[in-house]
Short mmCIF file of C-alpha atoms in Angstrom, two decimals:
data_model
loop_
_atom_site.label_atom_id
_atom_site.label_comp_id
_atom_site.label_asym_id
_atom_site.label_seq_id
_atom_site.Cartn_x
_atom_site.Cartn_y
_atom_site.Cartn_z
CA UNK A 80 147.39 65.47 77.75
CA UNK A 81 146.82 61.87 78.39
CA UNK A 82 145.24 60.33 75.49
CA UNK A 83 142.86 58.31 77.61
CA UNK A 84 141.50 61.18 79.56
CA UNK A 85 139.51 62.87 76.79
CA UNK A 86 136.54 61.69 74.68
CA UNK A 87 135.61 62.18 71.59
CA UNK A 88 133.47 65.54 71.22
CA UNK A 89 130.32 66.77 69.33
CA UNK A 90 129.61 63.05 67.44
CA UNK A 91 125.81 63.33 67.99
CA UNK A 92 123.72 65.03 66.74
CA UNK A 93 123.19 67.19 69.32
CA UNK A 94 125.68 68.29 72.04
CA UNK A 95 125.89 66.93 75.56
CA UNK A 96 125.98 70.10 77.94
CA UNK A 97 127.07 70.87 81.49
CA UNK A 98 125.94 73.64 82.79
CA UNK A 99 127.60 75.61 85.66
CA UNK A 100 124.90 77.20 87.80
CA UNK A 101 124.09 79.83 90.55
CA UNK A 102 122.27 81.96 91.77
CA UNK A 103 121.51 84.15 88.04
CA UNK A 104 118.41 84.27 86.76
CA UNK A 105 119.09 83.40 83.34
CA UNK A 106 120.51 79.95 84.14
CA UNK A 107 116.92 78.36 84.63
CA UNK A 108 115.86 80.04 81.15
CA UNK A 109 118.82 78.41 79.54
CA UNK A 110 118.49 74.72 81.10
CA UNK A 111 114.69 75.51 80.04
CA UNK A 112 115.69 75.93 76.42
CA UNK A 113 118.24 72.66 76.85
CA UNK A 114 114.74 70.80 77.63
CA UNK A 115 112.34 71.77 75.05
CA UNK A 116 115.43 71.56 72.11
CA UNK A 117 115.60 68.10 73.76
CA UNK A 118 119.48 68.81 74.42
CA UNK A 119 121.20 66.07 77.03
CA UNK A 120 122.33 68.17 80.02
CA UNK A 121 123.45 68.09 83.76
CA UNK A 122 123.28 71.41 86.12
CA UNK A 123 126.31 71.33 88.77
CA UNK A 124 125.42 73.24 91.49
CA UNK A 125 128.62 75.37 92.39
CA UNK A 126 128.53 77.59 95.62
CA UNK A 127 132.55 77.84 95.32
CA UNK A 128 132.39 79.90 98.86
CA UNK A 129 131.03 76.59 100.74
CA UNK A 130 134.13 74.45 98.88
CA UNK A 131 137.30 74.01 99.09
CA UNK A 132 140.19 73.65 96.29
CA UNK A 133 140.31 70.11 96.75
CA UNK A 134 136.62 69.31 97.21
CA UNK A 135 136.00 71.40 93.80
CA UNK A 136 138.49 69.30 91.79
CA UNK A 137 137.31 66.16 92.81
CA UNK A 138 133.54 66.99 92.16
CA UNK A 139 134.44 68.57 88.67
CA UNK A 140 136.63 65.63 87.83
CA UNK A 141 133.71 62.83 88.46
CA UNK A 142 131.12 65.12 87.12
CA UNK A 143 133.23 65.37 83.42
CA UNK A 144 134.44 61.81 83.69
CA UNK A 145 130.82 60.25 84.17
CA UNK A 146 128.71 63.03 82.20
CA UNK A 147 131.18 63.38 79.47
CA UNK A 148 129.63 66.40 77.91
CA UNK A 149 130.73 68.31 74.53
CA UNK A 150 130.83 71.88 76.32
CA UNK A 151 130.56 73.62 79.70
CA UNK A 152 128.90 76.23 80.42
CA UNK A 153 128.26 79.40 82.19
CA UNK A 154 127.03 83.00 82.76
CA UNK A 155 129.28 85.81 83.08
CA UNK A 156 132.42 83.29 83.95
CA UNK A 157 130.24 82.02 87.25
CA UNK A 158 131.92 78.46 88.48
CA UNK A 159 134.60 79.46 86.90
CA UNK A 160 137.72 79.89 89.82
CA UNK A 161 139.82 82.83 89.45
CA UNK A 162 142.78 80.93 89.81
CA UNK A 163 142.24 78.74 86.93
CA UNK A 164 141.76 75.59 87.55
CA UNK A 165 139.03 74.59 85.55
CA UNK A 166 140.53 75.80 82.72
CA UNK A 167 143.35 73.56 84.17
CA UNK A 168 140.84 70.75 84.37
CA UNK A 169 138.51 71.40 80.83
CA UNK A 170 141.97 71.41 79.02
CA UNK A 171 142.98 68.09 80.61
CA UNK A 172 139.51 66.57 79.35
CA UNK A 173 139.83 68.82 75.93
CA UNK A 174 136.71 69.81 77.11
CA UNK A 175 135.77 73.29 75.69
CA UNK A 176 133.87 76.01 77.94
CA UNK A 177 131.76 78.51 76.59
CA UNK A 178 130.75 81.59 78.72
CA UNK A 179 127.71 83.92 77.85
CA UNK A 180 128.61 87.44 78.82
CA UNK A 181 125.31 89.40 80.06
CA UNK A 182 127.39 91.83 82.03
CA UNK A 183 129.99 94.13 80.93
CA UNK A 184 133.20 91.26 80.70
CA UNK A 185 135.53 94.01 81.16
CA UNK A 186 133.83 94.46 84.63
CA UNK A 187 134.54 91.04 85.24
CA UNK A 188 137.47 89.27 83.91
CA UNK A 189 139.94 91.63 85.14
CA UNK A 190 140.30 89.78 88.48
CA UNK A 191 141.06 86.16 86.53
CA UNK A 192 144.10 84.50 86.03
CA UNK A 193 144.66 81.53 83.04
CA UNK A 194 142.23 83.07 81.28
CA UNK A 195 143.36 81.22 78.41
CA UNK A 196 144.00 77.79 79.80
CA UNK A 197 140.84 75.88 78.71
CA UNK A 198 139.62 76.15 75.14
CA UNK A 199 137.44 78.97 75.48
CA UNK A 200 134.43 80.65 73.21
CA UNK A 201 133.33 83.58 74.86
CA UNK A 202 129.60 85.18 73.76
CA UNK A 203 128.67 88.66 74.47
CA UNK A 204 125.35 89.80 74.82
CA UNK A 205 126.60 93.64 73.69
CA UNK A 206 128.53 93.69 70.21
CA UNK A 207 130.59 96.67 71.62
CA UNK A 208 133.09 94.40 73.30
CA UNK A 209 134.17 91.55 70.44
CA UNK A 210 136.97 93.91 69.61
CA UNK A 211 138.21 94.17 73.54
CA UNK A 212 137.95 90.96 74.33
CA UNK A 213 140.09 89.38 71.43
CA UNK A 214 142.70 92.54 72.47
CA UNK A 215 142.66 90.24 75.99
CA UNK A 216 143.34 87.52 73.96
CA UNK A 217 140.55 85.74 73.33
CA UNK A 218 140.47 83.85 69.76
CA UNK A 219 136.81 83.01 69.75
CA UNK A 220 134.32 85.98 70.35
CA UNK A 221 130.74 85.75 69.11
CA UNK A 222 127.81 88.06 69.75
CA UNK A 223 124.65 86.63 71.31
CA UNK A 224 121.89 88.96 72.55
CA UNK A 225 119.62 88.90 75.39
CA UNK A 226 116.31 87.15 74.30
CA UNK A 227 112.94 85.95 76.31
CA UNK A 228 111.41 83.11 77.94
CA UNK A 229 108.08 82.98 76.97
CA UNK A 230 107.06 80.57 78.47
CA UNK A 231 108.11 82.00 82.04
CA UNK A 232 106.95 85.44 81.44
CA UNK A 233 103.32 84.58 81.87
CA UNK A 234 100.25 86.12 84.35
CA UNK A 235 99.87 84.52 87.22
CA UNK A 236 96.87 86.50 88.61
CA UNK A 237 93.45 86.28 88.16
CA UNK A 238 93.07 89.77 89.04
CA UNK A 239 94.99 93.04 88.61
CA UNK A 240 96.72 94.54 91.27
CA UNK A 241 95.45 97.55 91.45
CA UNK A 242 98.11 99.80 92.86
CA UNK A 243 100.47 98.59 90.07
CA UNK A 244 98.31 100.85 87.28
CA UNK A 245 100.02 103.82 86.04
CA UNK A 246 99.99 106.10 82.73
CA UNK A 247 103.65 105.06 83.02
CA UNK A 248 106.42 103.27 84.86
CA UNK A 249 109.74 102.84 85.47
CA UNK A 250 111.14 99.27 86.69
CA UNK A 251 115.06 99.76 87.59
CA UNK A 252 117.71 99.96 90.41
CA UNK A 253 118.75 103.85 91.23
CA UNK A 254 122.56 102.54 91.51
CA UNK A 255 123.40 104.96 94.83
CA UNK A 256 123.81 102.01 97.27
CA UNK A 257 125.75 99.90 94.42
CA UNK A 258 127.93 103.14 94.02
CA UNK A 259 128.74 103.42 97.28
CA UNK A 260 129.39 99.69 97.88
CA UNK A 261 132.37 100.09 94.95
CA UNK A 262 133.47 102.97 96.46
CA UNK A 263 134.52 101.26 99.88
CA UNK A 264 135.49 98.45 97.80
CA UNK A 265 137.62 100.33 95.92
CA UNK A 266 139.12 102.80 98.56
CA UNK A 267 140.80 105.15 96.02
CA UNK A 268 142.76 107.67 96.47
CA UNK A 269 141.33 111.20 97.31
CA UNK A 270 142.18 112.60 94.05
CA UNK A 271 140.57 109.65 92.09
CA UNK A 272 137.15 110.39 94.59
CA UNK A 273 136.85 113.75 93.78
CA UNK A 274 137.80 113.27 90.27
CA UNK A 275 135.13 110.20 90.01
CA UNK A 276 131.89 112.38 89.42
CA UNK A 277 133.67 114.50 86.68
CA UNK A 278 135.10 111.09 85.16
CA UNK A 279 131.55 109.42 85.50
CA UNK A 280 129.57 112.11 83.57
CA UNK A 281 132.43 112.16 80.45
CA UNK A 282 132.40 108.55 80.33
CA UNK A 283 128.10 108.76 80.08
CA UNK A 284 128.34 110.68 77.69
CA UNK A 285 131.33 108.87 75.28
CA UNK A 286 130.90 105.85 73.17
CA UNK A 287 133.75 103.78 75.16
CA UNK A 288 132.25 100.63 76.91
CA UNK A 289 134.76 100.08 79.16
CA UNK A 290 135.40 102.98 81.72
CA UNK A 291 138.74 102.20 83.07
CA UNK A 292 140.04 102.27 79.58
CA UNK A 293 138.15 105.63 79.22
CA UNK A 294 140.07 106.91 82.48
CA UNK A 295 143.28 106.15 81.31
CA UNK A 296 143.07 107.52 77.28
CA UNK A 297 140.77 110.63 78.41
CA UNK A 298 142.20 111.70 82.09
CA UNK A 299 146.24 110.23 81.78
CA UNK A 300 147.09 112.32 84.59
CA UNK A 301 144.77 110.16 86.92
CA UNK A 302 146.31 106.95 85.53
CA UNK A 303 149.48 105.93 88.11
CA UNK A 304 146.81 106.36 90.79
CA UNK A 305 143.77 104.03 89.42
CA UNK A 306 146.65 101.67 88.17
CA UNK A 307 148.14 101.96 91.53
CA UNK A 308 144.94 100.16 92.91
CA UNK A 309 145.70 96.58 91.33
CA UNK A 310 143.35 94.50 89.55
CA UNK A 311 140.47 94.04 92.19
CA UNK A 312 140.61 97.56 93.88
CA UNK A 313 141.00 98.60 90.16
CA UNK A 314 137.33 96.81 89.10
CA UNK A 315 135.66 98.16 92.03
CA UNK A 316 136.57 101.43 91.16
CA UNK A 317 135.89 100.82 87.36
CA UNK A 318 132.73 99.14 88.35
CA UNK A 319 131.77 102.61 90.52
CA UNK A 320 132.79 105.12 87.48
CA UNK A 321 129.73 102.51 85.17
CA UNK A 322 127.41 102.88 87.98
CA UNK A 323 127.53 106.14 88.98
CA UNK A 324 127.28 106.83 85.55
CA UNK A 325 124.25 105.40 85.07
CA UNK A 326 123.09 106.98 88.14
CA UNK A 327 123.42 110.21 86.59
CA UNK A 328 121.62 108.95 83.49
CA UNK A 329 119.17 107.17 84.84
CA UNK A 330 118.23 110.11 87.15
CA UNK A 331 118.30 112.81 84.22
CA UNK A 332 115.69 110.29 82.21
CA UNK A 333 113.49 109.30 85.02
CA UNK A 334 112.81 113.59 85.78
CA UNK A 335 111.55 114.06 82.33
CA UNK A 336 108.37 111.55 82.85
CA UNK A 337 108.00 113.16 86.84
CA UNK A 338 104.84 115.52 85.10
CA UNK A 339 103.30 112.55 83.99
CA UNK A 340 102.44 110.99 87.46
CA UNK A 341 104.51 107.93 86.62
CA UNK A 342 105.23 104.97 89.52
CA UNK A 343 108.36 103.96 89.84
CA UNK A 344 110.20 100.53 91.04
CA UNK A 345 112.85 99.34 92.49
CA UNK A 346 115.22 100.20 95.88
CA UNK A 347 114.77 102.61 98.39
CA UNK A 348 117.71 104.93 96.69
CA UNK A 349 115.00 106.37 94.43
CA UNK A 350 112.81 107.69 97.89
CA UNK A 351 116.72 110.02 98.44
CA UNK A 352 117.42 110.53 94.79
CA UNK A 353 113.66 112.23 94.36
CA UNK A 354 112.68 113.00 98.00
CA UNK A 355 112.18 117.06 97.09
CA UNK A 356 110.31 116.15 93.81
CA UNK A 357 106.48 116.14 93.59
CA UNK A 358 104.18 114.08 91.20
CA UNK A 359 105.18 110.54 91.58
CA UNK A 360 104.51 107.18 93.41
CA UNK A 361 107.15 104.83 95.06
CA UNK A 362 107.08 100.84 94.86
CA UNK A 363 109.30 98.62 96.33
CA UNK A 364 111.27 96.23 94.40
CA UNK A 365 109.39 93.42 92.14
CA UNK A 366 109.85 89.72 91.70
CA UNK A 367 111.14 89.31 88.23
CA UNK A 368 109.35 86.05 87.20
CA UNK A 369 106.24 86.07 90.10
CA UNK A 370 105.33 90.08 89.68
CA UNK A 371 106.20 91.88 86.71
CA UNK A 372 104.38 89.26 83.60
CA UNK A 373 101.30 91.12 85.56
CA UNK A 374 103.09 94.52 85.97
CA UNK A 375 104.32 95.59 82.44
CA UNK A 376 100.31 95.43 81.16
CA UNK A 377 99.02 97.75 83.76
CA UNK A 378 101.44 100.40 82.57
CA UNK A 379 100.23 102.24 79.85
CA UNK A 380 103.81 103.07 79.00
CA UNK A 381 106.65 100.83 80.37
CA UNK A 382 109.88 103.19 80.24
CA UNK A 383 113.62 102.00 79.76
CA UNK A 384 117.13 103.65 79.83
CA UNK A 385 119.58 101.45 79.77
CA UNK A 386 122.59 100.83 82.22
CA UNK A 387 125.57 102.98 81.38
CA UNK A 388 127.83 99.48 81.06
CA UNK A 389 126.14 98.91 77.13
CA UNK A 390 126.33 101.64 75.43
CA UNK A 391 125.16 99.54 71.91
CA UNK A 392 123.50 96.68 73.34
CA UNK A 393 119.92 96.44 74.59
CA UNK A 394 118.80 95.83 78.23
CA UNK A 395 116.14 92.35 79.28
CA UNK A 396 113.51 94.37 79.20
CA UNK A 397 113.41 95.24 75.29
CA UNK A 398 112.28 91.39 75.14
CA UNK A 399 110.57 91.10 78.50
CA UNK A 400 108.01 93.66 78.01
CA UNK A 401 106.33 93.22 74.42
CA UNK A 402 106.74 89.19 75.26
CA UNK A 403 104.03 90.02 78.16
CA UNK A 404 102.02 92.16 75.57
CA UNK A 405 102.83 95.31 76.82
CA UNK A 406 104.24 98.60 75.36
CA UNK A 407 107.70 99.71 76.01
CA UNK A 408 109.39 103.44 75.64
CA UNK A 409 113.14 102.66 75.51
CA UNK A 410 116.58 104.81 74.87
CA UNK A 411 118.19 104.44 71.19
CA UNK A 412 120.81 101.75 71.01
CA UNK A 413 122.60 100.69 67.77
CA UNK A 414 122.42 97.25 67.96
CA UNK A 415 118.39 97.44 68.41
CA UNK A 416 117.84 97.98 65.15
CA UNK A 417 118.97 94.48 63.97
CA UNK A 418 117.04 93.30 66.24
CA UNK A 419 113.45 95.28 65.65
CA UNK A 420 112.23 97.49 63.46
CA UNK A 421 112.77 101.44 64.67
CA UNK A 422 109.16 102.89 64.80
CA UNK A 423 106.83 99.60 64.12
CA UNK A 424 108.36 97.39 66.70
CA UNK A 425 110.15 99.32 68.99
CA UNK A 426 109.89 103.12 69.83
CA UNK A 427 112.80 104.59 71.32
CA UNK A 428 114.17 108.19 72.27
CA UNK A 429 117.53 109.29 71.22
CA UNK A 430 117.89 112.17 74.01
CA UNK A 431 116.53 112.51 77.33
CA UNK A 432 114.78 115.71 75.95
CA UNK A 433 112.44 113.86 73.61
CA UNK A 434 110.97 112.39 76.68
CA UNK A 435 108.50 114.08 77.22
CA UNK A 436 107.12 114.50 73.60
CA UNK A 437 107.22 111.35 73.18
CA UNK A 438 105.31 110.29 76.40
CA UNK A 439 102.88 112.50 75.80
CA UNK A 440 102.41 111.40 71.78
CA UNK A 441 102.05 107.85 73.06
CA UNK A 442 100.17 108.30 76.28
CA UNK A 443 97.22 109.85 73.73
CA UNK A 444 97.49 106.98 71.12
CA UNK A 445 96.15 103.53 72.80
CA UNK A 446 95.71 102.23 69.49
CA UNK A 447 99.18 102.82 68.23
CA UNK A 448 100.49 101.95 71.83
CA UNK A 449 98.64 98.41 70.82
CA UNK A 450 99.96 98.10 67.33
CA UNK A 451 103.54 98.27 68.60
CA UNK A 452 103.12 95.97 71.32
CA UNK A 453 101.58 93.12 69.08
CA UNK A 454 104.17 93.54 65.99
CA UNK A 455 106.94 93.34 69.36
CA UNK A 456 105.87 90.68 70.85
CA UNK A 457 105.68 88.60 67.39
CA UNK A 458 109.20 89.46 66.39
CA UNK A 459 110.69 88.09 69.87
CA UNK A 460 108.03 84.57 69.33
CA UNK A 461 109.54 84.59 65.84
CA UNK A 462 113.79 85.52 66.16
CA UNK A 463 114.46 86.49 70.37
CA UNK A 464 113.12 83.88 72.42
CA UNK A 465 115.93 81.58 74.79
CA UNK A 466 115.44 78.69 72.79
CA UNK A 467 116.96 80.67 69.48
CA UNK A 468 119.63 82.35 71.54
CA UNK A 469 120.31 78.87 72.70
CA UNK A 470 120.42 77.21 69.43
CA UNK A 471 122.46 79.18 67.94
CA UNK A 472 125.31 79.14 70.58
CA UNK A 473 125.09 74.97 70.20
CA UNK A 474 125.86 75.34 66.40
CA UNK A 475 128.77 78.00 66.90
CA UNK A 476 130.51 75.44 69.40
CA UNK A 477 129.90 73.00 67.19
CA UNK A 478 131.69 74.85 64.27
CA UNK A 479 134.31 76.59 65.98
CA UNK A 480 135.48 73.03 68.17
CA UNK A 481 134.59 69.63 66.82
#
């Protein structure tokens, strides 16, 4: 490297920060928290599908060279090119990137080449994978949970809407047109299709957080033919064994609250997934910032399970839903517990058979319902809101790069 191309890094006393946007939501809460820290940053709109190779480096160049900032970066590796070069480019500038995983990174980073070319910290929002990702080769691997905006996730009407009341709810995706999407994706072989169902449930039901690992160390004799696929036809199918997954799980949690007239919403999968089933109401999908701030408090109980790609790690809406002052019913995971406290701030079920007990405990307690809520929604003001998560990835760049 060229000692005139870089500049000296992390002198003030707080960092200069590009950011490397699209279309995720969690982009605005983090240039948000960049604001009110009072944190110098610039947001580079990248729609890499619109550019070309050339176009890309010449805007990235300019935008280091004038901006000059201390880190990049991103969500779940987005901006970054697959074929490396940005990591070509940040390692020219000794600039270092740092990428906030919110998604599984195993379903991910499998389709990326020079990985390793840029000076790279890579946060997780799901403990679970630190171990996996330094296995890739990654040196620097921190844990960062999800957190909340509070400041977004406010009411915006003056007055309920009525339809949205229910004794409880359930706010989530039913995962069969995202299955079938990775399926065709994918286009395995027909032994890996039939064996995908039987591979989906055993994976639900293991501790492993990455499923193509658990293919090859719990089925070997499938393994020439998923490795067969190569790396992107091997992700889709990877991607499909997670979702269908949580299909299954999602669907085995969602019948044990069907007695208690609950509404549920999200896509038009759940209308086929529960079209024989009596005792429940159908809404179409929500806006996340515009619609659900006023949805969570006209639920009496707001119920979780978790996507099948954390098995330790907690989902958005353990934060979302006490931050709008609303209770939550959620599914047990580990790394909860360092975040709340079991029982006083967050109640949880450990098996999809304690469901309904605990429904119907809750459902008859308004006061306790209440007392959860509030002691919730002041741990995530106090410890989980974007501004902490935010802070505390500056200072780990700091110490792990100037």
């Amino acid at each position: 490297m060229h000692e005139s191309s870089a500049w000296p890094k992390f002198r003030g006393k707080l960092p200069r920060i590009l950011l490397l946007t699209s279309q995720y939501f969690l982009i605005g809460e983090l240039k948000a928290a960049c604001e009110r820290l009072g944190i110098e940053h610039l947001l580079m709109d990248l729609d890499t599908k619109e550019m070309d190779m050339d176009t890309f480096v010449s805007r990235m160049v300019s935008t280091l060279t004038q901006f000059k900032p201390d880190f990049v970066l991103t969500v779940n590796h987005l901006g970054v090119d697959r074929e490396g070069v940005l990591a070509s480019l940040l390692r020219k500038f000794d600039v270092p990137l740092a990428s906030w995983f919110v998604d599984n990174p195993h379903l991910i980073l499998g389709v990326y080449s020079n990985l390793h070319g840029a000076r790279t910290a890579i946060f997780s929002w799901d403990a679970d994978n630190l171990d996996s990702l330094r296995e890739m080769g990654f040196r620097n691997v921190f844990h960062l949970p999800l957190g909340a905006d509070p400041t977004r996730l406010v009411p915006r009407r003056t007055e309920p809407v009525e339809e949205w009341r229910a004794p409880i709810s359930f706010v989530g995706n039913s995962m069969l047109t995202k299955t079938v999407k990775r399926i065709a994706a994918a286009r395995p072989s027909e032994r890996l299709v039939e064996a995908g169902l039987m591979v989906a449930k055993a994976f639900g039901e293991s501790d492993e957080p990455c499923s193509g690992r658990f293919l090859i160390r719990h089925f070997p004799e499938l393994r020439d033919e998923f490795e067969a696929l190569g790396p992107e036809r091997k992700q889709a199918f990877e991607t499909f064994l997670t979702w269908q997954s949580t299909l299954m799980y999602r669907l085995d949690c969602v019948l044990r609250i069907l007695d208690f007239d609950p509404l549920i919403v999200g896509d038009p999968g759940w209308k086929e997934l529960l079209k024989d089933r009596k005792g429940w109401r159908y809404h179409g999908e929500l806006s996340y910032y515009d619609d659900l701030p006023d949805f969570y408090p006209l639920s009496e109980i707001n119920f979780n399970c978790t996507s099948q790609q954390m098995k330790g790690a907690v989902n958005q809406r353990v934060f979302d839903v006490p931050t709008c002052g609303a209770f939550l019913l959620t599914d047990y995971r580990r790394q909860m517990e360092e975040l709340f406290e079991p029982g006083s701030e967050i109640v949880y079920y450990e098996h999809p058979d304690q469901i309904p007990g605990l429904v119907d405990l809750y459902l008859n307690d308004p006061e306790r319902r209440r007392a959860v809520a509030e002691a919730a929604r002041k741990r995530v003001l106090a410890e989980h809101t974007y501004d902490h998560r935010m802070a505390a990835l500056v200072e780990t760049m700091r110490r792990t790069f100037e």
